[in-house]
XYZ file of N, CA and C in Angstrom:
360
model
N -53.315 9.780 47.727
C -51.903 9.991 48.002
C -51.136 9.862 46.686
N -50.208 10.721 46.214
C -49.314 10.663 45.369
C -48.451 8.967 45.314
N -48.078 8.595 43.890
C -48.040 7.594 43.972
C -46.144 6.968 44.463
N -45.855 8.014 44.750
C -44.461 7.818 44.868
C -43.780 8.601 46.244
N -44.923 8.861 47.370
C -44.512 9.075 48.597
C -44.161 8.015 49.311
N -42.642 8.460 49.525
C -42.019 7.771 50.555
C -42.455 7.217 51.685
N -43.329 8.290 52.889
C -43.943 7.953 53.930
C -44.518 6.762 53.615
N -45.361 6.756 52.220
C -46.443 5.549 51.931
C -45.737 4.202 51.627
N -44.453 4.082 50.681
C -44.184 3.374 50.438
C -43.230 2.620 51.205
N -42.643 3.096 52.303
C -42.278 2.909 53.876
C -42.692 1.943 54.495
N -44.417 2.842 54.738
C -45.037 1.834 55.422
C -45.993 0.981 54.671
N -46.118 0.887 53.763
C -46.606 0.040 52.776
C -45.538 -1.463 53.106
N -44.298 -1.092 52.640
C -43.244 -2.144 52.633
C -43.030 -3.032 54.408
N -43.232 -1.984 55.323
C -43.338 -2.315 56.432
C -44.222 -3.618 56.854
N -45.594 -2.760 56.777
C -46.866 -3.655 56.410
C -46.986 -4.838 55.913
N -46.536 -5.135 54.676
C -46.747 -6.152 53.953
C -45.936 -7.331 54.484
N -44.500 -6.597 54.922
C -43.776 -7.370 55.532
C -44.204 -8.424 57.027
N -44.686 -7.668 57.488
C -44.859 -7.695 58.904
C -46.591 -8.487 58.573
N -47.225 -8.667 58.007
C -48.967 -9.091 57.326
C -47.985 -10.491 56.827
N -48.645 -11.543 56.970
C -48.355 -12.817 56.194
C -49.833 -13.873 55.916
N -50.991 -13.287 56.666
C -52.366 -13.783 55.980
C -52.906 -12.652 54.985
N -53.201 -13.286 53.938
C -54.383 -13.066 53.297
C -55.759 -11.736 53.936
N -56.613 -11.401 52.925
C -57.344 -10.778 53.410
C -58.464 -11.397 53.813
N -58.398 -12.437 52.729
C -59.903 -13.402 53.245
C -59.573 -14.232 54.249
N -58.135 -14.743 54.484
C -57.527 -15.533 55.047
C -57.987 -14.996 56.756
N -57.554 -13.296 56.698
C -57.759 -12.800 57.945
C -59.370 -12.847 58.226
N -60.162 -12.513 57.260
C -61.261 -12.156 57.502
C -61.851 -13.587 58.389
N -61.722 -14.643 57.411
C -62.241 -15.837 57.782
C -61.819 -16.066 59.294
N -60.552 -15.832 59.453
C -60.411 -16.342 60.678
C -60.745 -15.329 62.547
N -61.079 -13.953 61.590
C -61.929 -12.953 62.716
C -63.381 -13.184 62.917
N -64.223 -14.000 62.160
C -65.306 -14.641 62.560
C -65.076 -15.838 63.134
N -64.220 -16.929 63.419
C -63.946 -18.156 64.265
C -64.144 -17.395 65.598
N -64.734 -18.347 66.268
C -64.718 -18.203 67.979
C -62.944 -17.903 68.289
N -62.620 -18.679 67.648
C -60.975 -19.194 67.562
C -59.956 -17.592 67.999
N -60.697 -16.680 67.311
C -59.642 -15.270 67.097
C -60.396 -14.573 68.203
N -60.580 -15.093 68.912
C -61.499 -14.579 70.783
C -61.456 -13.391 71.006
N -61.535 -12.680 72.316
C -62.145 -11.309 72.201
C -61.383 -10.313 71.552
N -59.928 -10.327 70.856
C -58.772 -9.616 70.119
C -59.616 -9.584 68.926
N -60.128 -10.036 68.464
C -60.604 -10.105 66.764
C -62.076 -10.204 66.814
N -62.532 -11.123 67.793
C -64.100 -11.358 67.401
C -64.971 -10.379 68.335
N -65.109 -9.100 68.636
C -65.528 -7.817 68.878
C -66.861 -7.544 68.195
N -67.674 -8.002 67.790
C -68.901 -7.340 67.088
C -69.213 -6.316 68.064
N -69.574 -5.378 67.032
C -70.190 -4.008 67.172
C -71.196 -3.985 66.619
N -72.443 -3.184 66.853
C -73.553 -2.745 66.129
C -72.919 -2.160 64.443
N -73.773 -3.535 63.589
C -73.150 -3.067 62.398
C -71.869 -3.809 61.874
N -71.459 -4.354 62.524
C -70.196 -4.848 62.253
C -70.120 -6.087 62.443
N -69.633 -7.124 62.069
C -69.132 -8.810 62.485
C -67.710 -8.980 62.834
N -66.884 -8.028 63.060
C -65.541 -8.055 63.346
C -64.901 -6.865 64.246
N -64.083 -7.228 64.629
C -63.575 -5.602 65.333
C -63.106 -4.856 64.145
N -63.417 -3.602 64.280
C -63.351 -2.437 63.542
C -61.694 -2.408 62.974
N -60.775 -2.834 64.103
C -59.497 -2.698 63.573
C -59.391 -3.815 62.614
N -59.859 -5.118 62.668
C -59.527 -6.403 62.352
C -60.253 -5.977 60.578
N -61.509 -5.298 60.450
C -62.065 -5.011 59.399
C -61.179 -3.639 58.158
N -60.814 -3.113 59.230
C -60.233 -2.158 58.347
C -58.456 -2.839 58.116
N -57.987 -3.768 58.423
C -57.192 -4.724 57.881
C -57.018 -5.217 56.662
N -58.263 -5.918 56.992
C -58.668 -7.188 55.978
C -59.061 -5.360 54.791
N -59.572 -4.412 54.744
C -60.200 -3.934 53.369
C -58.658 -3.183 52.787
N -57.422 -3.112 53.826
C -56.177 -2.548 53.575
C -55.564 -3.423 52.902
N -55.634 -4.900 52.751
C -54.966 -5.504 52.497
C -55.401 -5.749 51.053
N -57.008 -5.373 50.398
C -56.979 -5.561 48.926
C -57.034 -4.466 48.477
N -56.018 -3.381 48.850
C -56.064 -1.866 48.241
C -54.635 -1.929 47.477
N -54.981 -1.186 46.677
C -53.643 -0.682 46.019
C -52.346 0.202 46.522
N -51.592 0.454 46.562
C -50.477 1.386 47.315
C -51.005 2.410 46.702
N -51.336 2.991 45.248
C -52.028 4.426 45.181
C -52.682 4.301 45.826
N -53.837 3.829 46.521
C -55.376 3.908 46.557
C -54.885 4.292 48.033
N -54.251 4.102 49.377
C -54.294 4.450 50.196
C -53.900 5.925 50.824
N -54.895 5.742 51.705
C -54.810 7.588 52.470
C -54.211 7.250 53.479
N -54.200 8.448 54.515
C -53.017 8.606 55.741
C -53.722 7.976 57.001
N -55.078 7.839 56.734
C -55.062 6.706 57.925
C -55.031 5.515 57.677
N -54.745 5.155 56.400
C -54.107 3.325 56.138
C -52.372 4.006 56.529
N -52.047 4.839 56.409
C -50.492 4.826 56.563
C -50.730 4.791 58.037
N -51.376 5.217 58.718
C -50.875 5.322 59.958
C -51.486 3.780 60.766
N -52.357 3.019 59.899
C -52.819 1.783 60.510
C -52.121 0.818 60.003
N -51.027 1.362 59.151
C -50.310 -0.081 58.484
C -48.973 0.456 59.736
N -48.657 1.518 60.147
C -47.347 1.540 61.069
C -48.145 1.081 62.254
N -49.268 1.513 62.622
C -49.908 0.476 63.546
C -49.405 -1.305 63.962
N -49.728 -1.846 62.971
C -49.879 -2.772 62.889
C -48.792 -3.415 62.556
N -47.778 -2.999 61.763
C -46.490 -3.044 62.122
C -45.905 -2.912 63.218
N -45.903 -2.086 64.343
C -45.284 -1.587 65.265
C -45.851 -3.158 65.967
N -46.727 -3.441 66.217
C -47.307 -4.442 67.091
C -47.038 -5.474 67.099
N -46.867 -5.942 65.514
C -46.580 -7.288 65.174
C -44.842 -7.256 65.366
N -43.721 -6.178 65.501
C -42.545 -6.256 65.834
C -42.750 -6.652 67.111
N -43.376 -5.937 67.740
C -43.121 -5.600 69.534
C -43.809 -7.438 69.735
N -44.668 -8.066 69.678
C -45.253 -9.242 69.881
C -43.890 -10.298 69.489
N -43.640 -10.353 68.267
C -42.206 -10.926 67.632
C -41.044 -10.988 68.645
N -40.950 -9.404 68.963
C -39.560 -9.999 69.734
C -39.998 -10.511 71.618
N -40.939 -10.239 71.823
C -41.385 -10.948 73.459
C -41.961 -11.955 72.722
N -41.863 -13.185 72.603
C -43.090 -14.272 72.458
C -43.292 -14.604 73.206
N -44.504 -15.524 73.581
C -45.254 -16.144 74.681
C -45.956 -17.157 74.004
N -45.291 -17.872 73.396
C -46.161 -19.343 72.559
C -46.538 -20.045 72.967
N -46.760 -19.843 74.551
C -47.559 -21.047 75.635
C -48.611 -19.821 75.884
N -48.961 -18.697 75.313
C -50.160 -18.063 76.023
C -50.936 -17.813 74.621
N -52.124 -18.682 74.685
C -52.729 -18.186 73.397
C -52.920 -16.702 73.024
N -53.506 -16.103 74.218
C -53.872 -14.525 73.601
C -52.608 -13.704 72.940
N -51.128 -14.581 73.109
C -50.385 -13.582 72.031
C -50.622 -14.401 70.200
N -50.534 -15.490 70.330
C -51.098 -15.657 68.571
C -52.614 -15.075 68.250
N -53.399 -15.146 69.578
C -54.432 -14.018 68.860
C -54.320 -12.635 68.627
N -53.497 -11.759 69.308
C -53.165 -10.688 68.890
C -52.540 -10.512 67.844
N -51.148 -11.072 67.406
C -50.912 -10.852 66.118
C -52.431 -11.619 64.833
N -53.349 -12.645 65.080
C -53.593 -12.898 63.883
C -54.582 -12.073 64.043
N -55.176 -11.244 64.886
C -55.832 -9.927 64.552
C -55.440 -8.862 63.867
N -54.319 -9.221 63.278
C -54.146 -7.675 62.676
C -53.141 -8.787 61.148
N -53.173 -9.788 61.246
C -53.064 -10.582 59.679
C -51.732 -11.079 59.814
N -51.067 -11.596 61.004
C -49.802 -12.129 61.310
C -50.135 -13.627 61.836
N -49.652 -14.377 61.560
C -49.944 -15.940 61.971
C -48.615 -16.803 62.460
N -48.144 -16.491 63.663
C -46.777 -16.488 64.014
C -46.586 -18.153 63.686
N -47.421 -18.866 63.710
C -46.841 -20.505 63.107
C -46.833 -20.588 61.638
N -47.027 -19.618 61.144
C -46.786 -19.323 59.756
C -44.989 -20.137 59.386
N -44.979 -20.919 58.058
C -43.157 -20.939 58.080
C -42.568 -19.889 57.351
N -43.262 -18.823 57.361
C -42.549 -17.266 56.861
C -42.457 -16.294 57.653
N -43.086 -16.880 59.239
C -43.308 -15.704 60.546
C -41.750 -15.917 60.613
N -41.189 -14.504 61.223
C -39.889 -13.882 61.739
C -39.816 -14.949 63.121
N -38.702 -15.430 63.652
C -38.466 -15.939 65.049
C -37.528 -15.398 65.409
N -37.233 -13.781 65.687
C -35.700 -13.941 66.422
C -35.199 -14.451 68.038
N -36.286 -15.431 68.437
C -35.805 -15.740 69.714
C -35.664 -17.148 69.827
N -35.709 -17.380 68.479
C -35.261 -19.136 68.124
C -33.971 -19.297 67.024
N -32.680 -19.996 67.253
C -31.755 -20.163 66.516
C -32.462 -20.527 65.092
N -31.539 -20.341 64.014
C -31.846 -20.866 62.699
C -31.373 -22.149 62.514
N -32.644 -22.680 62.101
C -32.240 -24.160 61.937
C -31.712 -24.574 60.779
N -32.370 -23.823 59.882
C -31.645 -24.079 58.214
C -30.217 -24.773 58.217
């Protein structure tokens, strides 16, 4: 991809925004029992779910280096981690496993809360 497409740098900015683990950070934690059937998916060939893997290898790429299906898996994954953000359910584990399948860690103190006043 050209290094100064908009589309990319869009959802690049999107992405990164919306991502607040690490790649190893994610990786490590899609092999825990912990990241349950949302993340820990083995496939023939694989130790992670396919989405959770192609994450974690998006997240040590360069903004040149990506093609149009990292653009379209970083609006992915964006789109999800908004839509999860604004419904929370912090008494149901399977929503912190869904976002930290895709590299969001909503007890993070940099995760977005808009359904909690600012305490600052």
């Amino acid at each position: 991809m050209t290094e100064h497409d908009p589309t990319v740098d869009d959802a690049w900015e999107d992405f990164h925004s919306a991502v607040n683990m690490t790649g190893e950070e994610l990786r490590e934690w899609l092999l825990t029992n912990a990241s349950g059937e949302e993340g820990f998916r083995p496939e023939p060939g694989h130790t992670v779910s396919r989405r959770g893997e192609a994450v974690v290898n998006l997240l040590s790429k360069r903004r040149v280096d990506v093609t149009g299906a990292d653009v379209e898996l970083m609006r992915e994954v964006s789109d999800l981690v908004r839509r999860e953000l604004a419904d929370p359910h912090r008494e149901d584990p399977g929503w912190r496993r869904r976002l930290m399948s895709v590299g969001h860690d909503p007890l993070s103190p940099d995760s977005a809360r808009p359904d909690e006043e600012d305490l600052a």
